[in-house]
Each structure stands twice: as structure tokens, then as C-alpha cells.
CSV table of N, CA and C and ligand atoms in Angstrom, one decimal:
chain,number,residue,atom,x,y,z
A,1,MET,N,0.8,-1.5,0.2
A,1,MET,CA,0.0,0.0,-0.2
A,1,MET,C,0.8,1.3,-0.3
A,2,SER,N,0.4,2.1,-1.3
A,2,SER,CA,1.0,3.7,-0.8
A,2,SER,C,1.2,4.3,0.7
A,3,ALA,N,1.6,4.9,0.7
A,3,ALA,CA,1.5,6.0,1.8
A,3,ALA,C,1.0,6.6,1.8
A,4,VAL,N,0.6,7.4,0.6
A,4,VAL,CA,-0.7,8.6,0.2
A,4,VAL,C,-1.7,7.5,1.0
A,5,HIS,N,-2.0,6.7,0.2
A,5,HIS,CA,-2.8,5.2,0.3
A,5,HIS,C,-3.5,5.4,1.5
A,6,ARG,N,-2.2,5.0,2.7
A,6,ARG,CA,-2.4,4.5,3.6
A,6,ARG,C,-2.9,5.9,4.9
A,7,LYS,N,-2.3,6.8,4.4
A,7,LYS,CA,-2.9,8.3,5.4
A,7,LYS,C,-4.2,8.4,5.0
A,8,THR,N,-4.8,8.1,3.9
A,8,THR,CA,-6.3,8.5,3.6
A,8,THR,C,-7.1,7.4,3.8
A,9,LYS,N,-6.2,6.2,4.1
A,9,LYS,CA,-7.3,5.0,4.9
A,9,LYS,C,-7.1,5.6,6.5
A,10,GLN,N,-6.2,5.8,6.7
A,10,GLN,CA,-6.4,6.6,8.8
A,10,GLN,C,-7.3,7.8,8.6
A,11,LYS,N,-7.0,8.7,8.1
A,11,LYS,CA,-7.8,9.7,7.9
A,11,LYS,C,-9.0,9.3,7.5
A,12,GLU,N,-9.9,8.7,6.7
A,12,GLU,CA,-10.9,8.0,6.6
A,12,GLU,C,-11.7,7.4,7.7
A,13,ALA,N,-10.9,6.4,8.1
A,13,ALA,CA,-12.0,5.3,9.1
A,13,ALA,C,-11.8,6.0,10.2
A,14,ILE,N,-10.9,7.5,10.9
A,14,ILE,CA,-11.1,8.6,11.7
A,14,ILE,C,-12.0,9.0,11.7
A,15,LEU,N,-12.5,9.4,10.7
A,15,LEU,CA,-13.8,10.4,10.4
A,15,LEU,C,-14.8,9.5,10.8
A,16,GLY,N,-15.1,8.5,10.2
A,16,GLY,CA,-15.9,7.0,10.4
A,16,GLY,C,-16.2,6.9,11.5
A,17,VAL,N,-15.3,6.9,12.1
A,17,VAL,CA,-15.1,6.5,13.7
A,17,VAL,C,-16.3,7.9,14.6
A,18,LEU,N,-16.2,9.1,14.0
A,18,LEU,CA,-16.7,10.2,14.4
A,18,LEU,C,-17.7,10.4,14.6
A,19,LYS,N,-18.0,10.1,12.9
A,19,LYS,CA,-19.4,9.4,12.8
A,19,LYS,C,-20.7,8.9,12.9
A,20,GLY,N,-19.8,7.6,13.4
A,20,GLY,CA,-20.6,6.7,13.8
A,20,GLY,C,-20.8,6.9,15.4
A,21,THR,N,-20.6,8.0,15.9
A,21,THR,CA,-21.4,8.3,17.7
A,21,THR,C,-21.5,9.4,17.6
A,22,THR,N,-22.2,9.9,18.6
A,22,THR,CA,-23.1,10.9,19.4
A,22,THR,C,-22.4,11.3,20.4
A,23,SER,N,-21.6,10.3,20.9
A,23,SER,CA,-20.6,10.9,22.0
A,23,SER,C,-20.0,11.9,22.5
A,24,HIS,N,-20.0,12.3,21.3
A,24,HIS,CA,-18.4,13.8,21.2
A,24,HIS,C,-17.6,13.3,21.8
A,25,PRO,N,-16.8,11.9,21.6
A,25,PRO,CA,-15.5,11.4,21.9
A,25,PRO,C,-14.4,12.1,22.2
A,26,THR,N,-13.4,11.8,23.1
A,26,THR,CA,-12.0,12.2,22.9
A,26,THR,C,-11.4,11.7,21.9
A,27,ALA,N,-9.8,12.3,22.4
A,27,ALA,CA,-9.3,11.3,20.9
A,27,ALA,C,-8.7,10.6,21.4
A,28,ASP,N,-8.7,10.2,22.6
A,28,ASP,CA,-8.2,8.9,23.4
A,28,ASP,C,-9.5,7.3,22.8
A,29,TRP,N,-10.4,7.8,23.1
A,29,TRP,CA,-11.8,6.8,22.5
A,29,TRP,C,-11.5,6.2,20.9
A,30,ILE,N,-11.5,7.7,20.6
A,30,ILE,CA,-11.3,7.7,18.9
A,30,ILE,C,-10.6,6.4,18.7
A,31,TYR,N,-9.2,7.1,19.3
A,31,TYR,CA,-8.0,5.6,18.8
A,31,TYR,C,-8.3,4.5,19.1
A,32,GLU,N,-9.2,4.3,20.5
A,32,GLU,CA,-9.5,3.0,20.8
A,32,GLU,C,-10.8,2.1,20.0
A,33,GLN,N,-11.2,3.0,19.2
A,33,GLN,CA,-11.8,2.1,17.9
A,33,GLN,C,-11.1,2.2,16.7
A,34,VAL,N,-10.8,3.0,16.7
A,34,VAL,CA,-9.7,2.8,15.3
A,34,VAL,C,-9.1,1.8,15.4
A,35,ARG,N,-8.3,1.7,16.3
A,35,ARG,CA,-7.5,0.6,16.8
A,35,ARG,C,-7.9,-0.5,16.2
A,36,CYS,N,-9.7,-1.1,16.6
A,36,CYS,CA,-9.6,-2.4,15.6
A,36,CYS,C,-9.3,-2.8,14.2
A,37,GLU,N,-9.5,-1.4,13.3
A,37,GLU,CA,-9.7,-1.5,11.9
A,37,GLU,C,-8.4,-1.4,11.4
A,38,ILE,N,-7.8,-0.1,12.1
A,38,ILE,CA,-6.0,0.0,12.0
A,38,ILE,C,-4.6,-0.2,13.0
A,39,PRO,N,-5.0,-1.7,13.6
A,39,PRO,CA,-3.7,-2.3,15.3
A,39,PRO,C,-2.7,-1.5,15.1
A,40,ASN,N,-1.8,-0.8,14.1
A,40,ASN,CA,-0.7,-0.6,14.8
A,40,ASN,C,-1.1,1.4,14.5
A,41,ILE,N,-2.2,1.7,13.9
A,41,ILE,CA,-2.3,3.0,14.2
A,41,ILE,C,-1.5,4.1,15.4
A,42,SER,N,-0.9,4.7,15.4
A,42,SER,CA,-0.4,5.4,16.9
A,42,SER,C,-1.0,6.4,17.5
A,43,LEU,N,-1.2,6.8,18.7
A,43,LEU,CA,-2.2,7.7,18.9
A,43,LEU,C,-1.9,9.5,18.1
A,44,GLY,N,-0.7,9.7,18.1
A,44,GLY,CA,-0.2,10.5,17.0
A,44,GLY,C,-1.0,10.8,16.4
A,45,THR,N,-1.0,9.6,15.0
A,45,THR,CA,-1.3,9.7,14.4
A,45,THR,C,-2.9,10.2,14.4
A,46,VAL,N,-3.8,9.7,14.9
A,46,VAL,CA,-5.2,10.0,15.6
A,46,VAL,C,-5.1,11.9,15.9
A,47,TYR,N,-4.3,12.1,16.6
A,47,TYR,CA,-4.4,13.6,16.8
A,47,TYR,C,-3.7,14.3,15.7
A,48,ARG,N,-2.9,14.2,15.0
A,48,ARG,CA,-2.6,14.7,13.7
A,48,ARG,C,-3.5,14.7,12.7
A,49,ASN,N,-4.3,13.7,12.5
A,49,ASN,CA,-6.0,13.6,11.6
A,49,ASN,C,-6.6,14.9,12.3
A,50,LEU,N,-7.0,14.3,13.3
A,50,LEU,CA,-7.9,15.6,14.1
A,50,LEU,C,-8.1,16.6,13.8
A,51,ARG,N,-6.5,17.4,13.9
A,51,ARG,CA,-5.9,18.6,13.8
A,51,ARG,C,-6.7,18.8,11.6
A,52,LEU,N,-6.4,18.0,11.3
A,52,LEU,CA,-6.8,17.8,10.2
A,52,LEU,C,-7.6,17.9,9.6
A,53,LEU,N,-8.4,17.5,10.1
A,53,LEU,CA,-10.2,17.6,9.8
A,53,LEU,C,-10.7,18.6,9.9
A,54,GLN,N,-10.0,19.0,11.2
A,54,GLN,CA,-10.8,20.2,12.0
A,54,GLN,C,-10.6,21.4,11.2
A,55,ARG,N,-9.6,21.6,10.9
A,55,ARG,CA,-8.4,22.8,9.8
A,55,ARG,C,-9.5,22.8,8.5
A,56,GLU,N,-10.1,21.4,7.9
A,56,GLU,CA,-10.8,21.2,6.6
A,56,GLU,C,-12.1,21.7,7.3
A,57,GLY,N,-12.5,21.7,8.4
A,57,GLY,CA,-14.1,22.6,8.6
A,57,GLY,C,-14.9,20.9,8.5
A,58,VAL,N,-14.4,19.7,8.0
A,58,VAL,CA,-15.3,18.9,8.0
A,58,VAL,C,-15.9,18.5,9.7
A,59,ILE,N,-15.2,18.3,11.0
A,59,ILE,CA,-15.4,18.4,12.2
A,59,ILE,C,-15.2,19.0,13.5
A,60,MET,N,-15.3,19.3,14.3
A,60,MET,CA,-15.5,20.4,15.3
A,60,MET,C,-14.4,19.8,16.0
A,61,GLU,N,-14.3,20.8,17.0
A,61,GLU,CA,-12.9,20.2,18.2
A,61,GLU,C,-14.4,20.8,19.4
A,62,LEU,N,-14.9,20.6,20.3
A,62,LEU,CA,-15.2,21.5,21.3
A,62,LEU,C,-14.3,21.2,22.7
A,63,ASP,N,-13.9,22.4,22.8
A,63,ASP,CA,-12.5,22.2,23.7
A,63,ASP,C,-12.9,24.0,24.7
A,64,LEU,N,-13.6,23.9,24.9
A,64,LEU,CA,-14.0,24.7,26.0
A,64,LEU,C,-12.9,24.7,27.3
A,65,ALA,N,-12.5,26.2,28.2
A,65,ALA,CA,-11.5,26.3,29.0
A,65,ALA,C,-11.6,25.5,29.8
A,66,GLY,N,-10.6,24.8,30.2
A,66,GLY,CA,-10.7,23.7,31.8
A,66,GLY,C,-10.8,22.0,31.2
A,67,THR,N,-11.3,22.2,30.2
A,67,THR,CA,-12.1,20.8,30.0
A,67,THR,C,-11.2,19.9,29.1
A,68,LEU,N,-11.4,18.7,28.5
A,68,LEU,CA,-10.6,18.2,27.8
A,68,LEU,C,-11.3,18.0,26.4
A,69,SER,N,-10.2,18.1,25.5
A,69,SER,CA,-11.4,18.2,24.0
A,69,SER,C,-12.1,17.0,23.7
A,70,ARG,N,-12.9,17.6,23.0
A,70,ARG,CA,-14.0,16.4,22.6
A,70,ARG,C,-14.6,17.1,20.7
A,71,PHE,N,-14.5,15.7,19.7
A,71,PHE,CA,-14.7,15.9,18.7
A,71,PHE,C,-16.1,15.7,18.6
A,72,ASP,N,-16.9,15.8,17.3
A,72,ASP,CA,-18.1,16.3,16.7
A,72,ASP,C,-18.0,16.3,15.1
A,73,ALA,N,-18.1,15.9,15.0
A,73,ALA,CA,-18.6,15.4,13.4
A,73,ALA,C,-19.8,15.9,12.9
A,74,ASN,N,-21.1,16.9,13.9
A,74,ASN,CA,-21.4,17.5,13.3
A,74,ASN,C,-21.1,19.2,13.1
A,75,ILE,N,-21.6,19.9,12.2
A,75,ILE,CA,-20.1,21.2,12.4
A,75,ILE,C,-21.4,21.8,12.0
A,76,HIS,N,-22.9,21.9,12.1
A,76,HIS,CA,-23.8,22.5,12.3
A,76,HIS,C,-23.8,23.2,13.3
A,77,ASN,N,-24.0,24.7,13.5
A,77,ASN,CA,-24.0,25.2,15.1
A,77,ASN,C,-25.2,24.2,15.9
A,78,HIS,N,-25.0,24.3,16.9
A,78,HIS,CA,-25.6,23.1,17.9
A,78,HIS,C,-24.9,23.5,19.1
A,79,TYR,N,-26.1,23.0,20.4
A,79,TYR,CA,-25.5,23.5,21.1
A,79,TYR,C,-25.5,22.5,22.6
A,80,HIS,N,-24.7,22.5,23.3
A,80,HIS,CA,-24.2,21.3,23.8
A,80,HIS,C,-24.5,21.4,25.4
A,81,PHE,N,-24.9,19.9,26.1
A,81,PHE,CA,-25.1,20.3,27.7
A,81,PHE,C,-23.7,19.3,28.3
A,82,ARG,N,-23.1,19.6,28.9
A,82,ARG,CA,-22.2,19.1,29.5
A,82,ARG,C,-22.4,18.8,31.0
A,83,CYS,N,-22.8,17.3,31.2
A,83,CYS,CA,-22.4,16.5,33.2
A,83,CYS,C,-21.4,17.2,33.8
A,84,GLU,N,-21.8,17.8,34.9
A,84,GLU,CA,-20.0,18.4,35.3
A,84,GLU,C,-19.9,17.1,35.9
A,85,GLN,N,-20.9,15.8,36.7
A,85,GLN,CA,-20.2,14.6,37.0
A,85,GLN,C,-19.6,13.5,36.6
A,86,CYS,N,-19.9,13.2,35.3
A,86,CYS,CA,-19.7,11.9,34.3
A,86,CYS,C,-19.1,12.9,33.2
A,87,GLY,N,-18.9,14.0,32.6
A,87,GLY,CA,-18.3,14.6,31.7
A,87,GLY,C,-18.6,14.5,30.4
A,88,ARG,N,-19.7,13.5,30.3
A,88,ARG,CA,-20.6,13.5,29.3
A,88,ARG,C,-21.1,14.3,28.7
A,89,VAL,N,-21.0,14.5,27.1
A,89,VAL,CA,-21.0,16.2,26.3
A,89,VAL,C,-22.5,15.7,25.1
A,90,PHE,N,-23.9,16.0,25.5
A,90,PHE,CA,-25.2,15.8,24.7
A,90,PHE,C,-25.4,17.2,23.8
A,91,ASP,N,-26.2,16.7,22.6
A,91,ASP,CA,-26.7,18.0,21.8
A,91,ASP,C,-27.9,18.5,22.8
A,92,LEU,N,-28.2,19.2,22.3
A,92,LEU,CA,-29.3,19.8,22.6
A,92,LEU,C,-30.3,20.3,21.5
A,93,ASP,N,-31.7,20.0,21.3
A,93,ASP,CA,-32.3,19.9,20.4
A,93,ASP,C,-33.3,21.5,20.9
A,94,GLU,N,-32.3,22.6,20.5
A,94,GLU,CA,-32.8,24.1,21.2
A,94,GLU,C,-32.8,24.7,20.3
A,95,PRO,N,-33.0,26.0,19.3
A,95,PRO,CA,-32.8,26.4,18.4
A,95,PRO,C,-31.6,27.4,18.4
A,96,VAL,N,-30.6,27.2,18.0
A,96,VAL,CA,-29.9,28.2,17.9
A,96,VAL,C,-30.2,30.3,17.6
A,97,ASP,N,-30.2,30.2,18.7
A,97,ASP,CA,-30.5,32.0,18.6
A,97,ASP,C,-29.6,33.0,18.1
A,98,LYS,N,-30.0,33.4,16.7
A,98,LYS,CA,-29.1,34.3,15.7
A,98,LYS,C,-29.0,35.8,16.2
A,99,ALA,N,-30.1,36.1,17.0
A,99,ALA,CA,-30.2,37.5,17.4
A,99,ALA,C,-29.2,38.1,18.6
A,100,MET,N,-28.7,37.1,19.5
A,100,MET,CA,-27.6,37.2,20.3
A,100,MET,C,-26.6,37.6,19.3
A,101,ASP,N,-25.9,37.1,18.4
A,101,ASP,CA,-25.4,37.6,17.1
A,101,ASP,C,-25.1,39.0,17.2
A,102,ASP,N,-26.6,39.3,16.3
A,102,ASP,CA,-26.6,40.8,16.0
A,102,ASP,C,-26.4,42.1,17.6
A,103,ASN,N,-27.1,40.9,18.1
A,103,ASN,CA,-26.9,42.2,19.6
A,103,ASN,C,-25.5,42.6,20.0
A,104,VAL,N,-24.8,41.1,19.8
A,104,VAL,CA,-23.9,41.4,20.7
A,104,VAL,C,-22.5,42.2,19.1
A,105,ALA,N,-23.1,42.3,18.0
A,105,ALA,CA,-22.4,43.1,17.1
A,105,ALA,C,-22.7,44.3,16.9
A,106,GLN,N,-23.9,44.6,17.3
A,106,GLN,CA,-24.4,46.4,17.7
A,106,GLN,C,-23.5,46.6,18.5
A,107,LYS,N,-23.7,45.6,20.2
A,107,LYS,CA,-23.1,46.4,20.7
A,107,LYS,C,-21.9,46.8,21.0
A,108,THR,N,-20.8,46.1,20.3
A,108,THR,CA,-19.6,46.2,20.2
A,108,THR,C,-18.7,46.6,19.2
A,109,GLY,N,-19.5,46.3,17.5
A,109,GLY,CA,-19.1,46.8,16.7
A,109,GLY,C,-18.2,45.6,16.2
A,110,PHE,N,-18.4,44.3,17.1
A,110,PHE,CA,-17.1,43.3,16.5
A,110,PHE,C,-18.0,42.4,15.2
A,111,LYS,N,-17.2,41.7,14.1
A,111,LYS,CA,-18.2,41.1,13.5
A,111,LYS,C,-18.3,39.8,13.7
A,112,VAL,N,-19.4,39.4,14.1
A,112,VAL,CA,-19.7,38.3,15.0
A,112,VAL,C,-20.4,37.3,14.1
A,113,THR,N,-19.5,35.7,13.7
A,113,THR,CA,-19.6,35.1,12.4
A,113,THR,C,-20.5,34.1,13.5
A,114,HIS,N,-20.8,33.3,14.9
A,114,HIS,CA,-21.5,32.6,15.3
A,114,HIS,C,-20.9,32.4,16.9
A,115,HIS,N,-22.2,31.8,18.1
A,115,HIS,CA,-21.6,31.7,19.6
A,115,HIS,C,-21.7,30.2,19.5
A,116,ARG,N,-20.9,29.9,20.5
A,116,ARG,CA,-21.3,29.2,21.0
A,116,ARG,C,-21.6,28.5,22.2
A,117,LEU,N,-22.2,28.0,22.8
A,117,LEU,CA,-22.8,27.5,23.7
A,117,LEU,C,-23.0,26.2,24.5
A,118,GLU,N,-22.6,26.5,26.0
A,118,GLU,CA,-22.5,24.8,26.7
A,118,GLU,C,-23.3,24.7,27.9
A,119,PHE,N,-24.2,24.3,28.1
A,119,PHE,CA,-24.8,24.3,29.2
A,119,PHE,C,-24.2,23.2,30.0
A,120,ARG,N,-24.2,23.8,31.3
A,120,ARG,CA,-23.6,22.7,32.5
A,120,ARG,C,-24.8,22.2,33.8
A,121,GLY,N,-24.9,20.9,34.4
A,121,GLY,CA,-25.3,20.1,35.2
A,121,GLY,C,-25.3,18.9,35.1
A,122,LEU,N,-26.0,18.7,35.5
A,122,LEU,CA,-26.0,16.6,36.0
A,122,LEU,C,-27.0,16.2,35.0
A,123,CYS,N,-26.8,15.6,34.2
A,123,CYS,CA,-27.6,14.7,33.5
A,123,CYS,C,-28.1,13.7,34.6
A,124,ILE,N,-29.5,13.5,33.6
A,124,ILE,CA,-30.6,12.2,34.3
A,124,ILE,C,-29.6,10.9,35.3
A,125,ASP,N,-28.3,10.3,34.6
A,125,ASP,CA,-28.0,9.1,34.9
A,125,ASP,C,-27.2,10.2,36.3
A,126,CYS,N,-26.7,11.0,36.8
A,126,CYS,CA,-25.8,11.7,37.3
A,126,CYS,C,-27.2,12.2,38.4
A,127,GLN,N,-28.0,12.5,38.7
A,127,GLN,CA,-29.6,13.4,39.5
A,127,GLN,C,-29.7,12.4,40.3
A,128,ARG,N,-29.1,10.3,39.3
A,128,ARG,CA,-29.8,9.7,40.7
A,128,ARG,C,-27.9,8.9,41.6
A,129,SER,N,-28.4,9.5,42.8
A,129,SER,CA,-26.9,9.0,43.4
A,129,SER,C,-26.5,7.1,43.7
A,130,ASP,N,-27.6,6.6,43.3
A,130,ASP,CA,-26.4,5.1,43.1
A,130,ASP,C,-26.6,4.4,41.3
A,131,SER,N,-26.7,5.7,40.9
A,131,SER,CA,-26.0,5.7,39.4
A,131,SER,C,-24.4,5.1,39.4
A,132,PRO,N,-24.9,4.1,37.6
A,132,PRO,CA,-23.2,3.3,37.8
A,132,PRO,C,-22.0,4.8,37.8
A,133,GLU,N,-22.3,5.4,37.2
A,133,GLU,CA,-21.4,6.7,36.9
A,133,GLU,C,-21.0,7.8,38.6
A,134,SER,N,-21.7,7.4,39.1
A,134,SER,CA,-22.1,8.0,40.8
A,134,SER,C,-21.3,6.9,41.1
A,135,LEU,N,-21.5,6.0,41.1
A,135,LEU,CA,-20.6,5.0,41.7
A,135,LEU,C,-19.2,4.9,41.4
A,136,LYS,N,-19.3,5.1,40.1
A,136,LYS,CA,-17.3,5.0,39.9
A,136,LYS,C,-16.6,5.7,40.1
A,137,LYS,N,-17.2,7.3,39.6
A,137,LYS,CA,-16.8,8.4,40.6
A,137,LYS,C,-16.4,8.3,42.1
A,138,TYR,N,-17.4,7.0,42.9
A,138,TYR,CA,-17.2,7.1,44.3
A,138,TYR,C,-15.8,6.0,44.3
A,139,LEU,N,-16.1,5.3,43.5
A,139,LEU,CA,-14.7,4.5,43.1
A,139,LEU,C,-13.4,5.1,42.8
A,140,GLY,N,-13.5,6.0,42.7
A,140,GLY,CA,-12.1,6.4,41.7
A,140,GLY,C,-12.2,6.1,40.5
A,141,LEU,N,-13.1,5.5,39.5
A,141,LEU,CA,-12.5,4.6,38.7
A,141,LEU,C,-12.8,5.5,37.5
A,142,THR,N,-13.2,6.9,37.8
A,142,THR,CA,-13.0,7.8,36.3
A,142,THR,C,-12.2,8.8,36.3
B,1,LIG,ZN1,-23.5,12.5,34.2
B,2,LIG,MN1,-22.7,18.1,19.4
């Protein structure tokens, strides 16, 4: 297999994994999944391809301050909810408020292209004190 073909195959496998989930995975999780398909792939290669795909505008990185980067193959603007206990990130079926962009642009003179919003709190599972996620946290497994 040529080097170019190998690189294309790696990139497509990584994108395939990301497109196949709605869990907004971390690079490590993607790496574990891609290894089923390409056992000798390195974590560095996964990171490099994620950067590349992001620059090409094919995927989105959820990289809010102080959190581990998670990736999303859905690049249409949408809001997220991040559980502060288990760290899971969920898509929200909430319309994006374009008026906020205009508002900020008008008040500041900035050219606003879009905004990103992440809600925080506890997911349904973590609101139950006996949830597996809570238990794992209690046992120090997460
Ligand atoms: Zn949770
Ligand atoms: Mn999303």
C-alpha cells in the first residue's frame, strides 16, 4: 500500500468512527476504536488527523477552557449540555439564537460569525445517587 493511500485510509477511518457516534468522544476514545480497524495506528496519528479534519472544517472541536477536548462530526451550529459529574456531552435540540449575534455585534462593533453555548449541570443518570456513573466516581474509577 502506498504512503498516500495509507494516510487516506487512516483519515477516513478516524472520520468514520467520529461519524458513527453522537457521544462527542475524546481523541483517546477515537484511538481505541480506530485500532480495531488499523491495529498499528499511533495516538499521534489520530491527533494529527483530528487537527487536519478540523482545519478542513469537516469536524468540530469542543475545546472549552479547562475541559478535555471532545470532537463532533456535526459541524452545524448546535448547543451542548456537559454533565459536570460524568463529563458526558449531549446535543441539545434547542434552536440557535441568531439574534444574540446581532445584539453583540451592535453593542460592540465586532463582526460576529457565530456563538457557541454549553450548558452545565447533572445528566439524568448522575441525578440518581446510585447511578453507575456516580458509583464509578465514588470508587475513583473515572
Ligand atoms: Zn452525568
Ligand atoms: Mn454535538
